[in-house]
Coordinates of N, CA and C in Angstrom, one line a residue:
M1 N 0.8 -1.2 0.0 CA 0.0 0.0 0.0 C 0.9 1.3 0.0
I2 N 1.9 1.3 0.9 CA 2.8 2.4 0.9 C 3.5 2.6 -0.4
R3 N 4.0 1.5 -1.0 CA 4.7 1.6 -2.2 C 3.8 2.2 -3.3
A4 N 2.5 1.8 -3.3 CA 1.5 2.3 -4.3 C 1.3 3.8 -4.1
R5 N 1.2 4.3 -2.9 CA 1.0 5.7 -2.6 C 2.2 6.5 -3.1
V6 N 3.4 5.9 -2.8 CA 4.6 6.6 -3.2 C 4.7 6.7 -4.7
A7 N 4.3 5.7 -5.4 CA 4.3 5.7 -6.9 C 3.3 6.7 -7.4
E8 N 2.2 6.8 -6.8 CA 1.2 7.8 -7.2 C 1.7 9.2 -7.0
A9 N 2.4 9.5 -5.9 CA 2.9 10.8 -5.6 C 4.0 11.1 -6.6
Q10 N 4.8 10.1 -7.0 CA 5.8 10.3 -8.1 C 5.2 10.7 -9.4
L11 N 4.1 10.0 -9.7 CA 3.4 10.3 -11.0 C 2.8 11.7 -11.0
A12 N 2.3 12.1 -9.8 CA 1.7 13.5 -9.7 C 2.8 14.5 -9.9
L13 N 4.0 14.2 -9.4 CA 5.1 15.2 -9.5 C 5.6 15.2 -11.0
M14 N 5.6 14.1 -11.6 CA 6.0 14.0 -13.0 C 5.0 14.7 -13.9
L15 N 3.7 14.6 -13.6 CA 2.7 15.2 -14.5 C 2.7 16.7 -14.4
L16 N 2.8 17.2 -13.1 CA 2.6 18.6 -12.9 C 3.8 19.5 -12.7
T17 N 5.0 18.9 -12.7 CA 6.2 19.6 -12.5 C 7.3 19.1 -13.4
R18 N 8.4 19.8 -13.4 CA 9.6 19.4 -14.1 C 10.7 19.0 -13.1
L19 N 10.3 18.8 -11.9 CA 11.2 18.4 -10.8 C 11.6 16.9 -11.0
P20 N 12.8 16.5 -10.5 CA 13.1 15.1 -10.6 C 12.3 14.2 -9.7
A21 N 11.8 13.1 -10.2 CA 10.9 12.3 -9.3 C 11.2 10.8 -9.4
G22 N 12.4 10.5 -9.9 CA 12.8 9.1 -9.9 C 12.1 8.3 -11.0
R23 N 12.1 7.0 -11.0 CA 11.5 6.1 -12.0 C 10.3 5.4 -11.4
L24 N 9.2 5.4 -12.2 CA 8.0 4.7 -11.8 C 8.2 3.2 -11.8
P25 N 7.6 2.5 -10.9 CA 7.6 1.0 -10.9 C 6.6 0.6 -12.0
E26 N 6.7 -0.7 -12.4 CA 5.8 -1.3 -13.3 C 4.9 -2.2 -12.5
P27 N 3.6 -2.1 -12.8 CA 2.9 -1.2 -13.7 C 2.7 0.2 -13.1
A28 N 2.7 1.2 -13.9 CA 2.6 2.6 -13.5 C 1.1 2.8 -13.0
P29 N 0.9 3.6 -12.0 CA -0.4 3.9 -11.5 C -1.2 4.7 -12.5
A30 N -2.5 4.6 -12.4 CA -3.4 5.4 -13.2 C -3.4 6.9 -12.8
I31 N -3.6 7.8 -13.7 CA -3.6 9.2 -13.4 C -4.7 9.5 -12.4
G32 N -5.9 8.9 -12.6 CA -7.0 9.2 -11.6 C -6.6 8.7 -10.2
A33 N -5.9 7.6 -10.1 CA -5.5 7.2 -8.7 C -4.5 8.1 -8.1
A34 N -3.7 8.7 -8.9 CA -2.6 9.6 -8.4 C -3.2 11.0 -8.1
A35 N -4.4 11.3 -8.5 CA -4.9 12.7 -8.3 C -4.9 13.2 -6.9
W36 N -5.0 12.3 -5.9 CA -4.9 12.7 -4.5 C -3.7 13.5 -4.2
A37 N -2.6 13.2 -4.9 CA -1.3 13.8 -4.7 C -1.0 15.1 -5.4
F38 N -2.0 15.5 -6.2 CA -1.8 16.8 -7.0 C -1.4 17.9 -6.0
P39 N -2.1 18.1 -4.9 CA -1.8 19.2 -4.0 C -0.4 19.1 -3.4
L40 N 0.1 17.8 -3.3 CA 1.5 17.6 -2.8 C 2.5 18.1 -3.8
A41 N 2.2 17.8 -5.1 CA 3.1 18.3 -6.2 C 3.0 19.8 -6.2
G42 N 1.9 20.4 -5.9 CA 1.8 21.9 -5.9 C 2.6 22.4 -4.7
L43 N 2.6 21.7 -3.6 CA 3.5 22.2 -2.5 C 4.9 22.2 -2.9
A44 N 5.4 21.2 -3.6 CA 6.8 21.2 -4.1 C 7.1 22.5 -4.9
V45 N 6.1 22.8 -5.8 CA 6.3 24.0 -6.6 C 6.3 25.2 -5.8
G46 N 5.4 25.3 -4.8 CA 5.4 26.4 -3.9 C 6.6 26.6 -3.0
L47 N 7.2 25.5 -2.6 CA 8.4 25.5 -1.8 C 9.6 26.1 -2.6
V48 N 9.7 25.7 -3.9 CA 10.8 26.2 -4.7 C 10.6 27.7 -4.9
A49 N 9.4 28.2 -5.2 CA 9.1 29.6 -5.4 C 9.3 30.4 -4.1
A50 N 8.9 29.8 -2.9 CA 9.1 30.4 -1.6 C 10.6 30.6 -1.3
A51 N 11.4 29.6 -1.7 CA 12.9 29.7 -1.5 C 13.4 30.9 -2.3
V52 N 13.0 31.0 -3.6 CA 13.4 32.1 -4.4 C 13.0 33.4 -3.9
L53 N 11.8 33.5 -3.4 CA 11.3 34.8 -2.8 C 12.1 35.1 -1.6
A54 N 12.4 34.2 -0.7 CA 13.1 34.4 0.5 C 14.5 34.9 0.2
V55 N 15.2 34.3 -0.8 CA 16.5 34.7 -1.2 C 16.5 36.1 -1.7
A56 N 15.5 36.4 -2.6 CA 15.4 37.7 -3.2 C 15.2 38.8 -2.1
G57 N 14.4 38.4 -1.1 CA 14.2 39.4 -0.1 C 15.4 39.6 0.8
A58 N 16.2 38.5 1.0 CA 17.4 38.6 1.8 C 18.5 39.5 1.1
L59 N 18.4 39.5 -0.3 CA 19.3 40.3 -1.1 C 18.9 41.7 -1.2
G60 N 17.8 42.1 -0.6 CA 17.3 43.4 -0.6 C 16.5 43.9 -1.7
L61 N 16.0 42.9 -2.6 CA 15.2 43.3 -3.7 C 13.8 43.8 -3.2
P62 N 13.3 44.7 -3.9 CA 11.9 45.2 -3.5 C 10.9 44.1 -3.8
P63 N 9.7 44.2 -3.1 CA 8.7 43.2 -3.2 C 8.3 42.9 -4.6
M64 N 8.2 43.9 -5.5 CA 7.7 43.7 -6.9 C 8.7 42.8 -7.6
L65 N 10.0 43.1 -7.5 CA 11.0 42.3 -8.2 C 11.1 40.9 -7.6
A66 N 11.1 40.8 -6.3 CA 11.1 39.5 -5.6 C 9.9 38.6 -6.0
A67 N 8.7 39.2 -6.1 CA 7.6 38.5 -6.5 C 7.7 38.0 -7.9
G68 N 8.2 38.9 -8.8 CA 8.4 38.5 -10.2 C 9.3 37.3 -10.4
L69 N 10.4 37.3 -9.6 CA 11.4 36.2 -9.7 C 10.7 34.9 -9.2
A70 N 10.0 35.0 -8.1 CA 9.3 33.8 -7.5 C 8.3 33.2 -8.5
L71 N 7.5 34.1 -9.2 CA 6.6 33.7 -10.2 C 7.2 33.1 -11.4
A72 N 8.4 33.6 -11.8 CA 9.1 33.1 -12.9 C 9.6 31.7 -12.5
S73 N 10.0 31.5 -11.3 CA 10.5 30.1 -10.9 C 9.4 29.1 -10.9
M74 N 8.2 29.5 -10.6 CA 7.0 28.6 -10.7 C 6.8 28.2 -12.1
V75 N 6.9 29.1 -13.0 CA 6.7 28.8 -14.5 C 7.7 27.8 -14.9
V76 N 9.0 28.1 -14.5 CA 10.1 27.2 -14.9 C 9.8 25.8 -14.3
T77 N 9.5 25.7 -13.0 CA 9.3 24.5 -12.3 C 8.2 23.6 -12.9
T78 N 7.1 24.3 -13.4 CA 6.0 23.5 -14.0 C 6.2 23.4 -15.5
G79 N 7.1 24.1 -16.1 CA 7.2 24.1 -17.6 C 6.1 24.9 -18.2
G80 N 5.5 25.8 -17.4 CA 4.4 26.6 -18.0 C 3.2 25.7 -18.4
L81 N 3.0 24.6 -17.7 CA 2.0 23.6 -18.1 C 0.6 24.2 -17.9
H82 N 0.3 24.8 -16.8 CA -1.0 25.4 -16.5 C -1.3 26.6 -17.4
E83 N -0.2 27.4 -17.5 CA -0.4 28.6 -18.4 C -0.7 28.3 -19.8
D84 N -0.1 27.2 -20.3 CA -0.4 26.7 -21.6 C -1.8 26.3 -21.8
G85 N -2.3 25.6 -20.8 CA -3.7 25.2 -20.8 C -4.7 26.4 -20.8
L86 N -4.4 27.4 -20.0 CA -5.2 28.6 -19.9 C -5.3 29.3 -21.3
A87 N -4.1 29.4 -21.9 CA -4.1 30.1 -23.2 C -4.9 29.3 -24.2
D88 N -4.7 28.0 -24.3 CA -5.5 27.2 -25.2 C -7.0 27.3 -25.0
V89 N -7.4 27.3 -23.7 CA -8.8 27.4 -23.4 C -9.4 28.7 -23.9
A90 N -8.6 29.8 -23.6 CA -9.1 31.1 -23.9 C -9.3 31.2 -25.5
D91 N -8.3 30.7 -26.2 CA -8.4 30.8 -27.7 C -9.5 29.9 -28.2
G92 N -9.6 28.7 -27.6 CA -10.7 27.8 -28.1 C -12.1 28.2 -27.8
F93 N -12.3 28.5 -26.5 CA -13.6 28.8 -26.0 C -14.2 30.0 -26.7
W94 N -13.4 31.0 -27.0 CA -13.9 32.2 -27.5 C -13.5 32.4 -29.0
G95 N -12.7 31.5 -29.5 CA -12.3 31.6 -30.9 C -13.1 30.7 -31.9
G96 N -13.9 29.8 -31.3 CA -14.7 28.9 -32.1 C -16.2 29.0 -31.8
R97 N -17.0 28.8 -32.8 CA -18.4 28.9 -32.6 C -19.1 27.6 -32.3
E98 N -18.4 26.5 -32.6 CA -19.0 25.2 -32.4 C -18.0 24.3 -31.6
R99 N -18.5 23.3 -30.9 CA -17.7 22.4 -30.1 C -16.5 21.9 -30.8
A100 N -16.7 21.3 -32.0 CA -15.6 20.7 -32.7 C -14.5 21.7 -33.1
R101 N -14.9 22.9 -33.4 CA -14.0 23.9 -33.8 C -13.2 24.4 -32.6
R102 N -13.9 24.5 -31.4 CA -13.2 24.9 -30.2 C -12.1 23.9 -29.8
L103 N -12.5 22.6 -29.9 CA -11.5 21.6 -29.6 C -10.3 21.6 -30.6
E104 N -10.6 21.9 -31.8 CA -9.6 22.0 -32.8 C -8.6 23.1 -32.5
I105 N -9.1 24.2 -32.2 CA -8.3 25.4 -31.8 C -7.5 25.1 -30.6
M106 N -8.0 24.4 -29.6 CA -7.3 24.2 -28.4 C -6.1 23.2 -28.6
R107 N -6.2 22.5 -29.7 CA -5.0 21.6 -30.0 C -4.0 22.3 -30.8
D108 N -4.3 23.5 -31.4 CA -3.3 24.2 -32.2 C -2.2 24.8 -31.3
S109 N -1.0 24.5 -31.6 CA 0.1 25.0 -30.7 C 0.3 26.5 -30.8
R110 N -0.2 27.1 -31.8 CA -0.1 28.6 -31.9 C -1.0 29.3 -30.9
I111 N -0.6 30.5 -30.5 CA -1.4 31.2 -29.5 C -2.0 32.4 -30.2
G112 N -3.3 32.7 -29.9 CA -4.0 33.7 -30.5 C -4.2 34.9 -29.5
S113 N -5.0 35.9 -29.9 CA -5.2 37.1 -29.1 C -5.8 36.8 -27.8
Y114 N -6.8 35.9 -27.8 CA -7.5 35.6 -26.5 C -6.5 34.9 -25.5
G115 N -5.7 34.0 -26.1 CA -4.8 33.3 -25.2 C -3.7 34.3 -24.7
T116 N -3.3 35.2 -25.5 CA -2.3 36.2 -25.1 C -2.8 37.1 -24.0
L117 N -4.1 37.5 -24.2 CA -4.7 38.4 -23.1 C -4.9 37.6 -21.8
A118 N -5.3 36.3 -21.9 CA -5.5 35.5 -20.7 C -4.2 35.3 -20.0
L119 N -3.1 35.1 -20.7 CA -1.8 35.0 -20.0 C -1.3 36.3 -19.3
I120 N -1.5 37.4 -20.0 CA -1.2 38.7 -19.5 C -1.9 39.0 -18.2
L121 N -3.2 38.7 -18.2 CA -4.1 38.9 -17.1 C -3.7 38.0 -15.9
S122 N -3.5 36.7 -16.2 CA -3.1 35.7 -15.2 C -1.8 36.1 -14.5
L123 N -0.8 36.3 -15.3 CA 0.5 36.6 -14.8 C 0.5 38.0 -14.0
G124 N -0.2 38.9 -14.6 CA -0.3 40.3 -14.0 C -1.0 40.2 -12.7
L125 N -2.1 39.6 -12.6 CA -2.9 39.5 -11.3 C -2.1 38.7 -10.2
R126 N -1.5 37.6 -10.6 CA -0.7 36.9 -9.6 C 0.5 37.6 -9.2
W127 N 1.2 38.3 -10.1 CA 2.4 39.1 -9.8 C 2.0 40.2 -8.8
Q128 N 0.9 41.0 -9.1 CA 0.5 42.1 -8.3 C 0.1 41.6 -6.9
A129 N -0.7 40.5 -6.9 CA -1.1 40.0 -5.6 C 0.0 39.5 -4.7
L130 N 0.9 38.8 -5.4 CA 2.1 38.3 -4.6 C 3.0 39.4 -4.1
A131 N 3.1 40.4 -4.9 CA 3.9 41.6 -4.5 C 3.3 42.2 -3.3
A132 N 2.0 42.4 -3.3 CA 1.3 43.0 -2.1 C 1.4 42.1 -0.9
L133 N 1.3 40.8 -1.0 CA 1.5 39.9 0.1 C 2.9 39.9 0.6
T134 N 3.9 40.0 -0.3 CA 5.3 40.1 0.1 C 5.6 41.3 0.9
A135 N 5.0 42.4 0.4 CA 5.2 43.7 1.1 C 4.6 43.7 2.5
A136 N 3.6 42.9 2.7 CA 2.9 42.7 4.0 C 3.5 41.7 4.8
G137 N 4.6 41.0 4.3 CA 5.3 40.0 5.1 C 4.7 38.6 5.0
H138 N 3.8 38.3 4.0 CA 3.1 37.0 3.9 C 3.4 36.3 2.6
G139 N 4.4 36.8 1.9 CA 4.6 36.2 0.5 C 5.0 34.8 0.6
V140 N 5.9 34.4 1.4 CA 6.4 33.0 1.5 C 5.3 32.1 1.8
A141 N 4.5 32.4 2.8 CA 3.4 31.5 3.2 C 2.4 31.4 2.1
A142 N 2.1 32.6 1.5 CA 1.1 32.6 0.4 C 1.5 31.8 -0.8
L143 N 2.7 31.8 -1.1 CA 3.2 30.9 -2.3 C 3.0 29.5 -2.0
I144 N 3.4 29.0 -0.8 CA 3.3 27.6 -0.5 C 1.8 27.2 -0.4
V145 N 1.0 28.0 0.2 CA -0.4 27.7 0.4 C -1.2 27.6 -0.9
T146 N -1.0 28.7 -1.7 CA -1.8 28.8 -2.9 C -1.4 27.7 -4.0
A147 N -0.1 27.5 -4.0 CA 0.4 26.5 -5.0 C -0.1 25.1 -4.7
G148 N -0.2 24.8 -3.4 CA -0.7 23.5 -3.0 C -2.2 23.4 -3.2
A149 N -2.9 24.3 -2.6 CA -4.4 24.3 -2.6 C -5.0 24.4 -4.0
A150 N -4.3 25.2 -4.9 CA -4.9 25.4 -6.2 C -4.9 24.1 -7.0
R151 N -4.0 23.1 -6.7 CA -4.0 21.9 -7.4 C -5.1 20.9 -7.1
V152 N -6.0 21.3 -6.1 CA -7.2 20.6 -5.9 C -8.2 20.8 -7.0
A153 N -8.2 21.9 -7.6 CA -9.2 22.3 -8.7 C -9.1 21.3 -9.8
P154 N -8.0 20.9 -10.4 CA -8.0 19.9 -11.4 C -8.6 18.5 -11.0
V155 N -8.3 18.2 -9.8 CA -8.9 16.9 -9.3 C -10.4 16.9 -9.3
V156 N -11.0 18.0 -8.8 CA -12.4 18.2 -8.7 C -13.0 18.2 -10.2
L157 N -12.3 18.9 -11.1 CA -12.8 18.9 -12.5 C -12.7 17.6 -13.1
M158 N -11.7 16.8 -12.9 CA -11.6 15.5 -13.5 C -12.7 14.6 -13.0
A159 N -13.0 14.7 -11.7 CA -14.1 13.8 -11.2 C -15.5 14.3 -11.6
A160 N -15.7 15.6 -11.7 CA -17.0 16.1 -11.9 C -17.4 16.1 -13.4
L161 N -16.5 16.2 -14.3 CA -16.8 16.3 -15.7 C -16.3 15.1 -16.5
P162 N -17.1 14.7 -17.6 CA -16.6 13.7 -18.5 C -15.5 14.2 -19.4
P163 N -14.7 13.3 -19.9 CA -13.7 13.8 -20.9 C -14.4 14.4 -22.1
A164 N -13.8 15.5 -22.6 CA -14.4 16.1 -23.8 C -13.9 15.5 -25.1
R165 N -12.8 14.7 -25.0 CA -12.2 14.0 -26.1 C -12.1 12.5 -25.9
A166 N -11.8 11.8 -26.9 CA -11.6 10.3 -26.8 C -10.2 10.0 -26.6
D167 N -9.3 11.0 -26.5 CA -7.9 10.8 -26.2 C -7.4 12.0 -25.4
G168 N -6.1 12.1 -25.2 CA -5.5 13.2 -24.5 C -5.5 13.0 -23.0
M169 N -5.0 14.1 -22.3 CA -4.8 14.0 -20.9 C -6.2 13.9 -20.2
G170 N -7.2 14.6 -20.6 CA -8.5 14.6 -20.0 C -9.1 13.2 -20.0
H171 N -8.9 12.5 -21.2 CA -9.4 11.1 -21.3 C -8.6 10.2 -20.4
L172 N -7.3 10.3 -20.4 CA -6.5 9.4 -19.5 C -6.8 9.6 -18.0
A173 N -7.2 10.8 -17.7 CA -7.5 11.1 -16.3 C -8.9 10.8 -15.8
R174 N -9.7 10.2 -16.7 CA -11.0 9.9 -16.3 C -11.1 8.8 -15.2
G175 N -12.2 8.8 -14.5 CA -12.4 7.8 -13.5 C -11.6 8.0 -12.2
V176 N -11.7 9.2 -11.7 CA -11.0 9.5 -10.5 C -11.8 8.9 -9.3
P177 N -11.1 8.0 -8.5 CA -11.9 7.4 -7.4 C -12.3 8.5 -6.4
G178 N -13.5 8.2 -5.7 CA -13.9 9.2 -4.7 C -13.0 9.4 -3.6
E179 N -12.2 8.3 -3.3 CA -11.2 8.4 -2.2 C -10.1 9.4 -2.6
A180 N -9.7 9.4 -3.8 CA -8.7 10.3 -4.3 C -9.2 11.7 -4.2
V181 N -10.4 12.0 -4.6 CA -11.0 13.3 -4.5 C -11.0 13.8 -3.0
G182 N -11.5 12.9 -2.2 CA -11.6 13.2 -0.8 C -10.3 13.5 -0.1
T183 N -9.3 12.7 -0.5 CA -8.0 12.9 0.1 C -7.4 14.3 -0.4
A184 N -7.5 14.6 -1.7 CA -7.0 15.8 -2.2 C -7.7 17.0 -1.5
L185 N -9.0 16.9 -1.3 CA -9.8 18.0 -0.7 C -9.3 18.2 0.8
L186 N -9.0 17.1 1.5 CA -8.5 17.2 2.9 C -7.1 17.8 2.9
I187 N -6.3 17.4 2.0 CA -4.9 18.0 1.9 C -5.0 19.5 1.6
G188 N -5.9 19.8 0.6 CA -6.0 21.3 0.3 C -6.5 22.1 1.5
L189 N -7.5 21.5 2.2 CA -8.0 22.2 3.4 C -6.9 22.4 4.5
A190 N -6.2 21.3 4.7 CA -5.1 21.3 5.7 C -4.1 22.4 5.3
I191 N -3.8 22.6 4.0 CA -2.9 23.6 3.6 C -3.4 25.0 3.8
L192 N -4.7 25.2 3.5 CA -5.3 26.5 3.7 C -5.4 27.0 5.1
V193 N -5.5 26.1 6.1 CA -5.6 26.5 7.5 C -4.2 27.0 8.0
L194 N -3.2 27.0 7.2 CA -1.9 27.5 7.6 C -1.8 29.0 7.6
V195 N -2.8 29.6 6.9 CA -2.9 31.1 6.9 C -4.3 31.6 7.3
P196 N -4.4 32.8 7.8 CA -5.7 33.3 8.2 C -6.6 33.5 7.0
G197 N -7.9 33.6 7.2 CA -8.8 33.8 6.1 C -9.1 32.6 5.3
T198 N -9.1 31.4 6.0 CA -9.4 30.1 5.3 C -10.7 30.1 4.7
A199 N -11.7 30.6 5.3 CA -13.1 30.5 4.8 C -13.2 31.3 3.5
L200 N -12.7 32.5 3.5 CA -12.8 33.3 2.2 C -12.0 32.7 1.1
A201 N -10.8 32.2 1.4 CA -9.9 31.6 0.4 C -10.6 30.3 -0.1
L202 N -11.2 29.5 0.7 CA -11.9 28.3 0.3 C -13.1 28.6 -0.6
L203 N -13.8 29.7 -0.2 CA -15.0 30.1 -1.0 C -14.5 30.6 -2.4
A204 N -13.5 31.4 -2.4 CA -12.9 31.9 -3.7 C -12.5 30.8 -4.6
A205 N -11.7 29.9 -4.1 CA -11.2 28.7 -4.9 C -12.4 27.9 -5.4
A206 N -13.4 27.6 -4.5 CA -14.5 26.8 -4.9 C -15.3 27.5 -6.1
L207 N -15.5 28.8 -6.0 CA -16.3 29.5 -7.0 C -15.5 29.6 -8.3
A208 N -14.2 29.7 -8.2 CA -13.4 29.7 -9.4 C -13.4 28.4 -10.1
T209 N -13.3 27.3 -9.3 CA -13.4 25.9 -9.9 C -14.8 25.7 -10.5
L210 N -15.8 26.1 -9.8 CA -17.2 25.9 -10.3 C -17.4 26.7 -11.6
G211 N -16.8 27.9 -11.7 CA -17.0 28.7 -12.9 C -16.3 28.0 -14.1
V212 N -15.1 27.5 -13.9 CA -14.4 26.8 -15.0 C -15.2 25.6 -15.4
G213 N -15.7 24.8 -14.4 CA -16.4 23.6 -14.8 C -17.7 23.9 -15.6
L214 N -18.4 24.9 -15.1 CA -19.7 25.2 -15.9 C -19.4 25.7 -17.3
L215 N -18.3 26.5 -17.4 CA -18.0 27.0 -18.7 C -17.5 25.9 -19.6
A216 N -16.7 25.0 -19.1 CA -16.2 23.9 -19.9 C -17.3 23.0 -20.4
R217 N -18.3 22.7 -19.5 CA -19.4 21.9 -19.9 C -20.2 22.6 -21.0
A218 N -20.4 23.9 -20.9 CA -21.2 24.6 -21.9 C -20.4 24.7 -23.2
K219 N -19.1 24.9 -23.2 CA -18.4 25.1 -24.4 C -18.0 23.9 -25.1
I220 N -17.5 22.8 -24.4 CA -17.0 21.6 -25.0 C -17.6 20.3 -24.5
G221 N -18.5 20.5 -23.5 CA -19.2 19.3 -23.0 C -18.4 18.5 -22.0
G222 N -17.3 19.0 -21.5 CA -16.5 18.2 -20.5 C -15.2 18.8 -20.2
Q223 N -14.3 18.0 -19.7 CA -12.9 18.5 -19.4 C -11.9 17.9 -20.3
S224 N -10.8 18.7 -20.4 CA -9.6 18.2 -21.1 C -8.4 18.6 -20.3
G225 N -7.2 18.3 -20.8 CA -6.0 18.7 -20.0 C -5.9 20.2 -19.9
D226 N -6.3 20.9 -21.0 CA -6.3 22.4 -21.0 C -7.2 22.9 -20.0
V227 N -8.4 22.3 -19.8 CA -9.4 22.8 -18.9 C -8.9 22.5 -17.4
L228 N -8.2 21.4 -17.2 CA -7.6 21.2 -15.9 C -6.6 22.2 -15.6
G229 N -5.7 22.6 -16.5 CA -4.7 23.6 -16.3 C -5.4 25.0 -16.0
T230 N -6.5 25.3 -16.7 CA -7.2 26.5 -16.5 C -7.8 26.5 -15.1
G231 N -8.3 25.4 -14.7 CA -8.9 25.3 -13.3 C -7.8 25.7 -12.3
E232 N -6.6 25.1 -12.4 CA -5.6 25.5 -11.5 C -5.2 26.9 -11.5
Q233 N -5.1 27.5 -12.7 CA -4.8 29.0 -12.8 C -5.9 29.8 -12.1
M234 N -7.1 29.5 -12.4 CA -8.2 30.3 -11.8 C -8.3 30.2 -10.3
A235 N -8.1 29.0 -9.8 CA -8.1 28.8 -8.4 C -6.9 29.5 -7.7
E236 N -5.8 29.5 -8.4 CA -4.6 30.1 -7.8 C -4.8 31.6 -7.7
I237 N -5.3 32.2 -8.8 CA -5.6 33.6 -8.8 C -6.6 34.0 -7.7
A238 N -7.7 33.2 -7.6 CA -8.7 33.4 -6.6 C -8.2 33.3 -5.2
L239 N -7.3 32.4 -4.9 CA -6.7 32.2 -3.6 C -5.8 33.4 -3.3
L240 N -5.0 33.8 -4.2 CA -4.1 35.0 -4.0 C -4.9 36.2 -3.7
L241 N -6.0 36.5 -4.5 CA -6.8 37.7 -4.3 C -7.5 37.6 -2.9
A242 N -8.0 36.4 -2.5 CA -8.6 36.3 -1.2 C -7.6 36.6 -0.1
L243 N -6.4 36.1 -0.2 CA -5.4 36.3 0.8 C -5.0 37.8 0.8
V244 N -4.9 38.5 -0.3 CA -4.7 39.9 -0.3 C -5.8 40.7 0.5
A245 N -7.0 40.3 0.2 CA -8.2 40.9 0.9 C -8.1 40.7 2.4
Q246 N -7.5 39.6 2.8 CA -7.4 39.2 4.2 C -6.2 39.8 4.9
L247 N -5.0 39.7 4.2 CA -3.7 39.9 4.8 C -3.0 41.1 4.2
G248 N -3.3 41.5 3.0 CA -2.6 42.6 2.3 C -2.9 44.0 2.8

């Protein structure tokens, strides 16, 4: 049992980050079974960014620059995985009139105007919020908490929505066990209680995840890998803004 949980955590780290995670045993666990560990992979991303922020602060860099470096380290650590999903969803959902066309646009590696604007807004909001939290002395904690808790959103979306395609990440991630969803939610809640304002942050993340889910169902009839990445981005933004409202 312990070996299986370790393998699932390894898989979550491999899927969501570019951090070294060792080699998976055979047979490899299913993505759905590993979903419980998504918040743990987020914690690893947050710890890297928090270390960068702490070093930048120790060097005397102002909050805005320190926050920018920390955010850049998160993008590098994840390979821009979630940002890529957000851009694809923005282009597809608003660039196509029909479901098939939206899915086609989302598979296109080129980025359009909607995707560009989505990335600018996502990075800008996170940067500003993190800078405000850093200036208030809460930047390190905020990075760790939001990076971990925001990875619950993809787990919920995987479990709540059917795959929108017959292939791809969303299809492979279908069939998330209820136990995995419950464990991810408990881990996310445990992470959130590390900072004040848990109730507001939880509400903000829940509303952001619900909004992405409803939009995805309306636009493409379910979830995909890009939708999962978008859920993470929206939850992270919502969490950061809630923490600014409480602590900034």
